Tab-separated table of C-alpha atoms and ligand atoms in Angstrom:
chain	number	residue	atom	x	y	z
A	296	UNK	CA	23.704	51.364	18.817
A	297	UNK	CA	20.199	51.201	17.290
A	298	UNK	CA	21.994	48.974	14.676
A	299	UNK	CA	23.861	47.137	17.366
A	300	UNK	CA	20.892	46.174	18.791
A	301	UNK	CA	19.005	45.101	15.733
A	302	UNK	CA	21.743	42.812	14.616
A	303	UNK	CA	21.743	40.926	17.765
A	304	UNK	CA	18.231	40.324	17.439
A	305	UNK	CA	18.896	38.891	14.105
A	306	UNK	CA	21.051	36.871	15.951
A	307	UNK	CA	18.681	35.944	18.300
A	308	UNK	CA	16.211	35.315	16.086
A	309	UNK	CA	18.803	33.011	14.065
A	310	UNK	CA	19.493	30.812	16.995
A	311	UNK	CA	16.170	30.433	18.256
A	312	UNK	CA	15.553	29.319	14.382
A	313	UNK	CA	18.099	26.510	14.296
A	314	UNK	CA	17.630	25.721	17.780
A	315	UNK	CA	13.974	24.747	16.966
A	316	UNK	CA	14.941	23.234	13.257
A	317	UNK	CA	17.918	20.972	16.001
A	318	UNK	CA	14.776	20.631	18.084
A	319	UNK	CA	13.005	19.011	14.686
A	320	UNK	CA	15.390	15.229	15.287
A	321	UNK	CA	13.891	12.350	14.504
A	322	UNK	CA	11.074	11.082	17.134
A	323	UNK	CA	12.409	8.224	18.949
A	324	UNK	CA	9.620	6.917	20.549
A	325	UNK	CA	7.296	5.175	17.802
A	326	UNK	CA	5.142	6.227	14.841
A	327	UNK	CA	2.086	8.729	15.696
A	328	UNK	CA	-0.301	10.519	13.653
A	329	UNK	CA	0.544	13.721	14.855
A	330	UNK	CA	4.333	13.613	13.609
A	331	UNK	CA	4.214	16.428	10.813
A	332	UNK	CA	1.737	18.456	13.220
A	333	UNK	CA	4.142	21.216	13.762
A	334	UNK	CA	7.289	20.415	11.374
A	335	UNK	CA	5.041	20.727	8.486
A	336	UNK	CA	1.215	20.791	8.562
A	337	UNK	CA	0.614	21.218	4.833
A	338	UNK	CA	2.308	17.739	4.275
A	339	UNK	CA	-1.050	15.999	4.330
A	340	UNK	CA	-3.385	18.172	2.370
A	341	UNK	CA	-0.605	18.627	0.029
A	342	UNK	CA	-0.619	14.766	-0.578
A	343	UNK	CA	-4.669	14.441	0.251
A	344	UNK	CA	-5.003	17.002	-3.638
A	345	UNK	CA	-2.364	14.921	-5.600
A	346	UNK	CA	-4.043	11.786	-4.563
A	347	UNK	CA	-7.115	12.768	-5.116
A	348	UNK	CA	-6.129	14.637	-8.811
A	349	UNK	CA	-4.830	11.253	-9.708
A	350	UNK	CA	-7.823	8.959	-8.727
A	351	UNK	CA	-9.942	11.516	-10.836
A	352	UNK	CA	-8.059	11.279	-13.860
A	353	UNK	CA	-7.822	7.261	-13.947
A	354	UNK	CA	-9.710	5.312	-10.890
A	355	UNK	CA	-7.975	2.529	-10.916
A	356	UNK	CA	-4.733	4.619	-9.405
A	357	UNK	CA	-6.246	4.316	-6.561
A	358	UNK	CA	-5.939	0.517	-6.295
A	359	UNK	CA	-2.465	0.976	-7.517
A	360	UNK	CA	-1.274	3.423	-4.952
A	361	UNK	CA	-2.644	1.017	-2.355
A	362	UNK	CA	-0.655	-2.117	-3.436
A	363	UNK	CA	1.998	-0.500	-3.266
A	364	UNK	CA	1.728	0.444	0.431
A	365	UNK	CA	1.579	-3.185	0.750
A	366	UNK	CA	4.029	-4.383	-1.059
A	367	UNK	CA	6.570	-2.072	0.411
A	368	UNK	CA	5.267	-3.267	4.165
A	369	UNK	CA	6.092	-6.830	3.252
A	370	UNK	CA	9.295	-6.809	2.349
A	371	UNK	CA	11.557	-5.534	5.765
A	372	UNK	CA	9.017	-3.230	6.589
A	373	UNK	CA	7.368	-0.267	5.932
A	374	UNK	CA	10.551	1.768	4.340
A	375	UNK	CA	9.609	2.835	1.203
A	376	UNK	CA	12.229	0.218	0.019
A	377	UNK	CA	9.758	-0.349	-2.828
A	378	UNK	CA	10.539	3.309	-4.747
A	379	UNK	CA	14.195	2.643	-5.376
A	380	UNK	CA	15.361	2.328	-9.110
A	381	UNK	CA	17.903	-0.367	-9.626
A	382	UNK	CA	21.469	0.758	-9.799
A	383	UNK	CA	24.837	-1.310	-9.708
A	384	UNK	CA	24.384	-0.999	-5.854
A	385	UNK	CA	20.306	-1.412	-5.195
A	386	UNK	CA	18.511	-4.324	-5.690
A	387	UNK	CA	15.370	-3.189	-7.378
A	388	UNK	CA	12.228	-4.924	-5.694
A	389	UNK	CA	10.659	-3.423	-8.770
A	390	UNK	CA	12.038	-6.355	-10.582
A	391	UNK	CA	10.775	-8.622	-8.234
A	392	UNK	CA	8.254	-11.146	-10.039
A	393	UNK	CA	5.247	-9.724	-7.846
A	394	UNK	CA	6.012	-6.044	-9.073
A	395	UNK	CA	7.721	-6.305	-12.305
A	396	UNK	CA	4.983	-5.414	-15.250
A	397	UNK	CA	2.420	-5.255	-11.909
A	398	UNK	CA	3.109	-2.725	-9.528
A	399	UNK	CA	2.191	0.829	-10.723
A	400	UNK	CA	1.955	4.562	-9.419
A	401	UNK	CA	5.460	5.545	-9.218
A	402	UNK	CA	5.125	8.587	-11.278
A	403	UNK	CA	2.417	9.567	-9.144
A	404	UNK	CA	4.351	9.062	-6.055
A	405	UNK	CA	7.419	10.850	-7.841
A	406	UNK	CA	4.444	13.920	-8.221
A	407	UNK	CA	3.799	13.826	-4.554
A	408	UNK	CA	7.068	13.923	-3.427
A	409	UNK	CA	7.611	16.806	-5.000
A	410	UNK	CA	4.459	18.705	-3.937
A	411	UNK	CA	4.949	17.204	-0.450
A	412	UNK	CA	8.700	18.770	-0.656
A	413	UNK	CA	7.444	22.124	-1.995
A	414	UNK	CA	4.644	22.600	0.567
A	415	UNK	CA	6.950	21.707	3.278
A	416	UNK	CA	9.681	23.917	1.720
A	417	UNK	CA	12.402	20.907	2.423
A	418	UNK	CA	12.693	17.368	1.906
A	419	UNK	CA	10.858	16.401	5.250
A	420	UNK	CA	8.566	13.914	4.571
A	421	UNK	CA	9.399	10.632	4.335
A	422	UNK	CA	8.863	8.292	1.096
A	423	UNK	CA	7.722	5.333	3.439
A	424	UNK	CA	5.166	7.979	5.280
A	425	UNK	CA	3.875	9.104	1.460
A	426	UNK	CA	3.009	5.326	0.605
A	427	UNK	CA	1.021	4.863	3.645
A	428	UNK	CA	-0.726	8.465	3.638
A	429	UNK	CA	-1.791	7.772	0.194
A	430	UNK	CA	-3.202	4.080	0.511
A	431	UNK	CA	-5.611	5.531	3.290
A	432	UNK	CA	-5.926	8.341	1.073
A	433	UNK	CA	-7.073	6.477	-1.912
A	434	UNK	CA	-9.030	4.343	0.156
A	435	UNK	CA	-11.221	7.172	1.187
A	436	UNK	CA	-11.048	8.795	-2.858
A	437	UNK	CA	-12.575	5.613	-3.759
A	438	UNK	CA	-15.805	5.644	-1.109
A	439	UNK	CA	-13.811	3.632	1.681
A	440	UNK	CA	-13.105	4.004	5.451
A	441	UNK	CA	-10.592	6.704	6.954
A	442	UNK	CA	-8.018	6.133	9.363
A	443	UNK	CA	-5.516	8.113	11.305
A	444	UNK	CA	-2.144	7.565	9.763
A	445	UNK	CA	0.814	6.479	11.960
A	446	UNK	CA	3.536	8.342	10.978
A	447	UNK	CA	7.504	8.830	11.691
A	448	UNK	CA	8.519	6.226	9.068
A	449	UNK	CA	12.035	6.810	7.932
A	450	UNK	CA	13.635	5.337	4.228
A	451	UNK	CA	15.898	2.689	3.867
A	452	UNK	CA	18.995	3.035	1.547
A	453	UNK	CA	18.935	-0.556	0.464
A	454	UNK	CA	16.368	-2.708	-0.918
A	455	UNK	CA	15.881	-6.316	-1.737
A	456	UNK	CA	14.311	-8.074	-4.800
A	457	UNK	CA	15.020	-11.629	-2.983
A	458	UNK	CA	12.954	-10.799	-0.189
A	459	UNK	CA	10.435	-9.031	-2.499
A	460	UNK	CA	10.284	-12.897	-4.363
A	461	UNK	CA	10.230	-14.358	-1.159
A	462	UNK	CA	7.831	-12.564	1.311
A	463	UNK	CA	5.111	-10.935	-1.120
A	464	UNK	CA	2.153	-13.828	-1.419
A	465	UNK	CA	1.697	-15.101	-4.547
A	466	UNK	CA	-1.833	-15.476	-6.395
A	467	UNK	CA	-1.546	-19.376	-6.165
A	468	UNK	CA	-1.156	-19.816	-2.593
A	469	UNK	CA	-3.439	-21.765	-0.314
A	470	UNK	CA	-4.970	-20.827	3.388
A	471	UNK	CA	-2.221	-21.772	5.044
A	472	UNK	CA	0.564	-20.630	2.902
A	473	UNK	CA	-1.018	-17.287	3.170
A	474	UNK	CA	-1.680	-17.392	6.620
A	475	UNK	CA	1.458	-18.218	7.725
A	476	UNK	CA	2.901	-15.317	5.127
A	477	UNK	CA	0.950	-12.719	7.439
A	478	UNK	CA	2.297	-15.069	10.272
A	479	UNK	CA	6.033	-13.915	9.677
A	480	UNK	CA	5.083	-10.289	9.360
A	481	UNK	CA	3.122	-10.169	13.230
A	482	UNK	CA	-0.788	-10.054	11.016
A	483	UNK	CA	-3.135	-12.601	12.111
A	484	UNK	CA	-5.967	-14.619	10.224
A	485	UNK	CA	-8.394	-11.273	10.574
A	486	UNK	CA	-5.427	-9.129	8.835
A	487	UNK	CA	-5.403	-11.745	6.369
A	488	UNK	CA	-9.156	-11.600	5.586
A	489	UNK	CA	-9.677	-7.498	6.666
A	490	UNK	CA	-6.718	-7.223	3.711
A	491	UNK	CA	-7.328	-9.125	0.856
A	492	UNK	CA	-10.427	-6.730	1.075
A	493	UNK	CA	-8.329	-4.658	-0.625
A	494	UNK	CA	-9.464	-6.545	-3.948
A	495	UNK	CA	-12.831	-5.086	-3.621
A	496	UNK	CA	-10.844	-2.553	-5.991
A	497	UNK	CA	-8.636	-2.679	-9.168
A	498	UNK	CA	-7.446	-5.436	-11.512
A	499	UNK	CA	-5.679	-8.553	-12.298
A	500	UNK	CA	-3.578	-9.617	-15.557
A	501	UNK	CA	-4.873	-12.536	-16.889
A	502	UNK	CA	-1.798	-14.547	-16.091
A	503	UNK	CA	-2.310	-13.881	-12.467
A	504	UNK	CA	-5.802	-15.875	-12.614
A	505	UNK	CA	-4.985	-18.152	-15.419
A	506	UNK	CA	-4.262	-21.155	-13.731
A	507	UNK	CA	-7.552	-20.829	-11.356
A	508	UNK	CA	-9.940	-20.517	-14.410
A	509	UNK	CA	-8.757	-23.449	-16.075
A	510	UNK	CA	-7.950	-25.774	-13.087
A	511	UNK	CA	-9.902	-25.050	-10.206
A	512	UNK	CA	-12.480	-26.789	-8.995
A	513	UNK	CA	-14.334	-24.418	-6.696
A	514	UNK	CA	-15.065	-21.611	-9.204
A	515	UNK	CA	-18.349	-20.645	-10.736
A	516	UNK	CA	-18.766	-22.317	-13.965
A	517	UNK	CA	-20.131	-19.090	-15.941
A	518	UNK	CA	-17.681	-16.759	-14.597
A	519	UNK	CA	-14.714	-19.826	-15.102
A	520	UNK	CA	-15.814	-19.664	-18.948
A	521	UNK	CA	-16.414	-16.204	-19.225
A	522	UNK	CA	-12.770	-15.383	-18.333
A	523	UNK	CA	-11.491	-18.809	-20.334
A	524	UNK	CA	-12.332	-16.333	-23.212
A	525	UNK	CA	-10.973	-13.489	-22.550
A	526	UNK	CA	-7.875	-15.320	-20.867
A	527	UNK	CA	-7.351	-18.076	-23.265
A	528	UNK	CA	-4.067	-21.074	-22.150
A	529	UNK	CA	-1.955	-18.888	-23.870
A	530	UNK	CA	-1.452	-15.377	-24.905
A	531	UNK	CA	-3.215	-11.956	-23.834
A	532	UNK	CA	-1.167	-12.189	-20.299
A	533	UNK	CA	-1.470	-8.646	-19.703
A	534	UNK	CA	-5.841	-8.729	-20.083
A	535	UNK	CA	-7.056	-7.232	-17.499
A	536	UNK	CA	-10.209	-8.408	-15.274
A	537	UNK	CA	-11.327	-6.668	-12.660
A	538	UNK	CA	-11.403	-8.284	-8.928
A	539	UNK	CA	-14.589	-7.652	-8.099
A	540	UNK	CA	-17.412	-6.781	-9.683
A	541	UNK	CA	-17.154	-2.615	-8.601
A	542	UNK	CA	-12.967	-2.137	-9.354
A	543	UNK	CA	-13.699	1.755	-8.769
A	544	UNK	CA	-15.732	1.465	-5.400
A	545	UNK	CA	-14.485	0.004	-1.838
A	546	UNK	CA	-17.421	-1.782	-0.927
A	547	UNK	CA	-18.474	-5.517	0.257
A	548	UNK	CA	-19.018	-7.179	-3.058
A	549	UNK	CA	-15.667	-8.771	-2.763
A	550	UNK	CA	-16.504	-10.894	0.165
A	551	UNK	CA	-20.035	-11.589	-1.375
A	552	UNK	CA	-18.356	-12.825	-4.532
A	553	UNK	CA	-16.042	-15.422	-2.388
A	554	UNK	CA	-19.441	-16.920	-0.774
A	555	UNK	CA	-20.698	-17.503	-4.109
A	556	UNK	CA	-16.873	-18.752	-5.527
A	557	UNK	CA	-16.504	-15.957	-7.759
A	558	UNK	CA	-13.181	-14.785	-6.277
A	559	UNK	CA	-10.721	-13.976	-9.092
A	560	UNK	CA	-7.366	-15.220	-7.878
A	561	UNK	CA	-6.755	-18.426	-6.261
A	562	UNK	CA	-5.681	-17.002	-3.260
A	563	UNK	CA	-8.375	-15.132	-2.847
A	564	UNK	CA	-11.369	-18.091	-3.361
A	565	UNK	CA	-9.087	-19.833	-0.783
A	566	UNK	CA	-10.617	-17.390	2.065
A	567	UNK	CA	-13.606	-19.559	1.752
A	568	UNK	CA	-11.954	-22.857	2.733
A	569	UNK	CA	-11.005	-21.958	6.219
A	570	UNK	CA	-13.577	-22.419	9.157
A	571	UNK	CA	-11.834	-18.681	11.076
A	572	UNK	CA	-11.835	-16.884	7.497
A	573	UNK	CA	-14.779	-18.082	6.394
A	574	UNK	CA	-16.753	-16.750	9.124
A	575	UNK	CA	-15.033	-13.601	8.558
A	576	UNK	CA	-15.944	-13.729	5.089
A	577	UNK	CA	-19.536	-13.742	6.109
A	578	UNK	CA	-19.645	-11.078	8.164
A	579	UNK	CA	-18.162	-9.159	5.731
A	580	UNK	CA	-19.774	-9.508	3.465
A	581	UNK	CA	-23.265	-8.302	5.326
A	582	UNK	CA	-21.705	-5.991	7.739
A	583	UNK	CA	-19.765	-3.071	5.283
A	584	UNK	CA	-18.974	-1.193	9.137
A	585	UNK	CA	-17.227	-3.762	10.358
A	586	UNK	CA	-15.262	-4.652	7.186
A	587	UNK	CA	-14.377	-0.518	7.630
A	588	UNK	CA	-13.339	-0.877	10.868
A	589	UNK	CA	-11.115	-4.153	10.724
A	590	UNK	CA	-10.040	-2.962	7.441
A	591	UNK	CA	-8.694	0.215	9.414
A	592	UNK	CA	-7.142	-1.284	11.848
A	593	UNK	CA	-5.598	-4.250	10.057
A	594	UNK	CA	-4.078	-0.811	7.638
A	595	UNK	CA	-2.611	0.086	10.517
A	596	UNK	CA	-1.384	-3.296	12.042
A	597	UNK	CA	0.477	-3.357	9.049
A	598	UNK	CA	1.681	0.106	8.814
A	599	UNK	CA	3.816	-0.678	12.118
A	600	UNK	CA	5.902	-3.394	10.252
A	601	UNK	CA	9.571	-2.834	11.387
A	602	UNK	CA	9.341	0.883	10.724
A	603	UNK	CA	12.905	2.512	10.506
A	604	UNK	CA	12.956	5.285	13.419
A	605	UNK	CA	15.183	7.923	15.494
A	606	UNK	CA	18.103	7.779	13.826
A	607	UNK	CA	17.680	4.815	11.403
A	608	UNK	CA	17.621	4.905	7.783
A	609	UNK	CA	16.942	8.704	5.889
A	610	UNK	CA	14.540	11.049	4.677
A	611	UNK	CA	14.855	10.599	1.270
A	612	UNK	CA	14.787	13.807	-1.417
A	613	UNK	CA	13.986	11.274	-4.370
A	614	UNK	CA	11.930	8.567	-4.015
A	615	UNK	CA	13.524	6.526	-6.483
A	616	UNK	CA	17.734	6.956	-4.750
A	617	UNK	CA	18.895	7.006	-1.430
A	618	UNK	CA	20.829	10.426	-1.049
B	879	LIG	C1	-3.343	-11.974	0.628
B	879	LIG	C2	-2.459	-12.101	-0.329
B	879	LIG	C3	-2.471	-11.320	-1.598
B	879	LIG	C4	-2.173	-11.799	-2.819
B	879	LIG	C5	-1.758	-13.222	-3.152
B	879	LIG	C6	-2.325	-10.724	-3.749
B	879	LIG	C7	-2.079	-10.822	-5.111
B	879	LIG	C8	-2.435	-9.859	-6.042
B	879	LIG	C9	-2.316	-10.017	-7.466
B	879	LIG	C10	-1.746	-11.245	-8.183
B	879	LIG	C11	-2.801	-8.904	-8.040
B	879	LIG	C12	-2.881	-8.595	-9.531
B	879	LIG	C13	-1.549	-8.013	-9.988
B	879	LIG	C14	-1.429	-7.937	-11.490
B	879	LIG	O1	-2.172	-8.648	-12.180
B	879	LIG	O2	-0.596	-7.154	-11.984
B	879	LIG	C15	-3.210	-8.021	-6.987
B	879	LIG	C16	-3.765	-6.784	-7.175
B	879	LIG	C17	-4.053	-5.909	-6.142
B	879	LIG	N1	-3.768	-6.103	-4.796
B	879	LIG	FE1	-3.288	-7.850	-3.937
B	879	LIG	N2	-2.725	-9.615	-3.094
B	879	LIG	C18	-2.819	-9.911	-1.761
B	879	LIG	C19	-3.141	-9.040	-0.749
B	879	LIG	C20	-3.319	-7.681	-0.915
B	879	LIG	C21	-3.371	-6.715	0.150
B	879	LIG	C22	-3.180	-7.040	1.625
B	879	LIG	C23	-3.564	-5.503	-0.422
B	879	LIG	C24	-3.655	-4.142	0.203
B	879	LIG	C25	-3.913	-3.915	1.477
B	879	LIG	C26	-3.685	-5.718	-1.848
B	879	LIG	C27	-3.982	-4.759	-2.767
B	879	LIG	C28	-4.158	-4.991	-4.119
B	879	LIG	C29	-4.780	-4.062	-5.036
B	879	LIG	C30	-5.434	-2.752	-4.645
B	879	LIG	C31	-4.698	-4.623	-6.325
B	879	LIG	C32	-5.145	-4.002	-7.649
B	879	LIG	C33	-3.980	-3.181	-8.175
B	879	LIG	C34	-4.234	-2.469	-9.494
B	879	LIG	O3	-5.335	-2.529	-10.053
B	879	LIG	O4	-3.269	-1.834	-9.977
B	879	LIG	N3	-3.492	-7.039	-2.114
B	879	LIG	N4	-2.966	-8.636	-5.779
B	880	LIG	C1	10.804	-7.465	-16.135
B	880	LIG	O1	10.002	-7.160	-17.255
B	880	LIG	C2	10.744	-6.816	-18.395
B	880	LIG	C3	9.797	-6.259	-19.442
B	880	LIG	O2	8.753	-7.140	-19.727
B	880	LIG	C4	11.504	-8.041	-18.868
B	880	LIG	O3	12.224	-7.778	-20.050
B	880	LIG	C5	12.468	-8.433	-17.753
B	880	LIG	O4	13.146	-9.625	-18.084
B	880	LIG	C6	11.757	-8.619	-16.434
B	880	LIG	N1	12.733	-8.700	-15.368
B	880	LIG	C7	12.779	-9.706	-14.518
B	880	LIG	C8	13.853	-9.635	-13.532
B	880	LIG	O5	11.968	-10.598	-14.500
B	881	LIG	C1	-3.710	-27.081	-15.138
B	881	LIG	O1	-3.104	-28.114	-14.393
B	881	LIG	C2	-2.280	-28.959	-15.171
B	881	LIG	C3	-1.863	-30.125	-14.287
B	881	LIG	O2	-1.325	-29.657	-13.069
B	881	LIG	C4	-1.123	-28.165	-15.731
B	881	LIG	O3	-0.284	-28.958	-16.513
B	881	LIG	C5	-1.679	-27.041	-16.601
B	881	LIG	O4	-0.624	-26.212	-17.044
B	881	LIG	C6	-2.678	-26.199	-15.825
B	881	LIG	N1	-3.350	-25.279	-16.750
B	881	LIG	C7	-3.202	-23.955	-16.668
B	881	LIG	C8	-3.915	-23.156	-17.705
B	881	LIG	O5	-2.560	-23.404	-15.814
């Protein structure tokens, strides 16, 4: 009886377990910060240490880890698309031109996966959701502005290195190529200028800048033949110069560099040659709080690209292969 009893409890207990891990489905209605609240609220200080572990040992990961957020958003959304290896059936966006020999932090992501997993005690967390907790992350690791996270993301099980080529801006572009890049993805001129704020830390291969140093017309002259040294026409692609003045701190001096045409990249000089962005520029560049804020909010703008959701897409248990 006694025995009876206790093994129907177990049972009890058993049911009420799955019924709440049933009661764990994909949310339906939208991203929200509060997503891994109560399915598993270690997640974010689990990925909070790794991030931070990682931007201690080399700063510049920091920079890294927030391209990548980027670079994943751009390219059919925010679906951790980005991660996957190439195989006979996926179409590596790491060999797209913007990423290949460019985009790094993969083992780091790899790391926080597996923490993330570990913490969590399953695969719940989504690759997509780990790329955009640990740009704001790294944001904050390197002195920048914090943000509530929008989270639900699910991953994609396909990825494209065409649409990689095709939608990720390129370092020569103009104001209105770039604008109307943001354009197709729903961000407006102030994304465009909050954004490329994102310089204000980490690097750029000398190839990426070549062309500016040697051609351009609206460059400083001493920083144009500094560089021309370091970054001679030919050879030493990979050199690497920082984008603005402070790689290892988020502050204004990127905007204050672009009023004085010491951008580094082409594309980023050409925020100064647009009446809207220049005035953006300026205010930037003066005003650190409300670079912070638009910064923020443009984050999370693009965050909400075409998120997979509900039922859509997986929640991956390698970053790097759909299951
Ligand atoms: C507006 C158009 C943009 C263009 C054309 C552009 C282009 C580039 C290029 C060419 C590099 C150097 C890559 C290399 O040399 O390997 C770079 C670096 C970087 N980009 Fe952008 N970018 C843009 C916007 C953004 C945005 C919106 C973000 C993030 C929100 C971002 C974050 C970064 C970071 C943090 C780095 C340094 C990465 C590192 O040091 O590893 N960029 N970008
Ligand atoms: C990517 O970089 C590697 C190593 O430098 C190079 O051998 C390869 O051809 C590049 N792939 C593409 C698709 O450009
Ligand atoms: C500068 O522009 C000229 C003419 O368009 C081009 O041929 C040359 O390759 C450019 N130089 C560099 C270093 O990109």
């Amino acid at each position: 009886m006694v025995l009876n009893s206790l093994s129907l409890f177990r049972a009890l207990l058993f049911l009420s377990l799955a019924t709440s891990a049933f009661s764990m489905r994909p949310y339906k209605e939208g991203l929200t910060p509060y997503f891994y609240d109560y399915v598993c609220p270690q997640a974010l200080p689990a990925i909070k240490r790794v991030v931070e572990a990682a931007v201690q040992q080399e700063r510049r990961m920091g920079a890294s880890l927030l391209r990548l957020h980027f670079h994943d958003c751009l390219v059919n959304g925010c679906d951790g698309s980005i991660l996957l290896d190439p195989t006979p059936t996926i179409d590596s966006e790491k060999l797209a031109f913007p990423n290949n020999n460019s985009a790094r932090g993969f083992e780091v992501i790899d790391q926080i996966k597996a923490e993330v997993d570990r913490a969590c005690g399953r695969p719940v967390v989504s690759c997509a959701d780990i790329l955009a907790i640990t740009a704001r992350d790294s944001v904050v690791a390197l002195g920048g502005p914090s943000w509530k996270v929008q989270l639900g993301r699910r991953d994609s099980t396909t990825a494209s290195r065409t649409t990689a080529n095709s939608d990720i801006p390129a370092p020569n572009m103009d104001l209105p190529a770039l604008v109307s890049n943001f354009e197709r993805q729903g961000l407006k001129v102030k994304d465009l200028v909050a954004l490329s704020g994102a310089h204000t830390i980490g690097f750029a291969q000398c190839f990426t800048f070549r062309n500016r140093i040697f051609n351009d017309s609206n460059i400083d002259q001493a920083l144009a033949k500094n560089l021309q040294s370091y970054c001679p026409r030919t050879g030493n692609d990979a050199n690497l110069a920082s984008l603005d003045p402070t790689p290892a701190r988020f502050d204004t001096l990127y905007y204050n560099n672009l009023l004085t045409q010491k951008g580094l990249l082409h594309s980023d000089q050409a925020l100064s040659t647009g009446e809207s962005a220049l005035e953006l520029v300026k205010s930037y560049s003066y005003n650190y709080e409300a670079f912070w804020k638009d910064f923020a909010k443009s984050m999370i703008r693009m965050g909400n690209i075409k998120p997979l959701i509900g039922n859509q897409g997986q929640i991956r248990s390698n970053c790097r292969r759909v299951n």
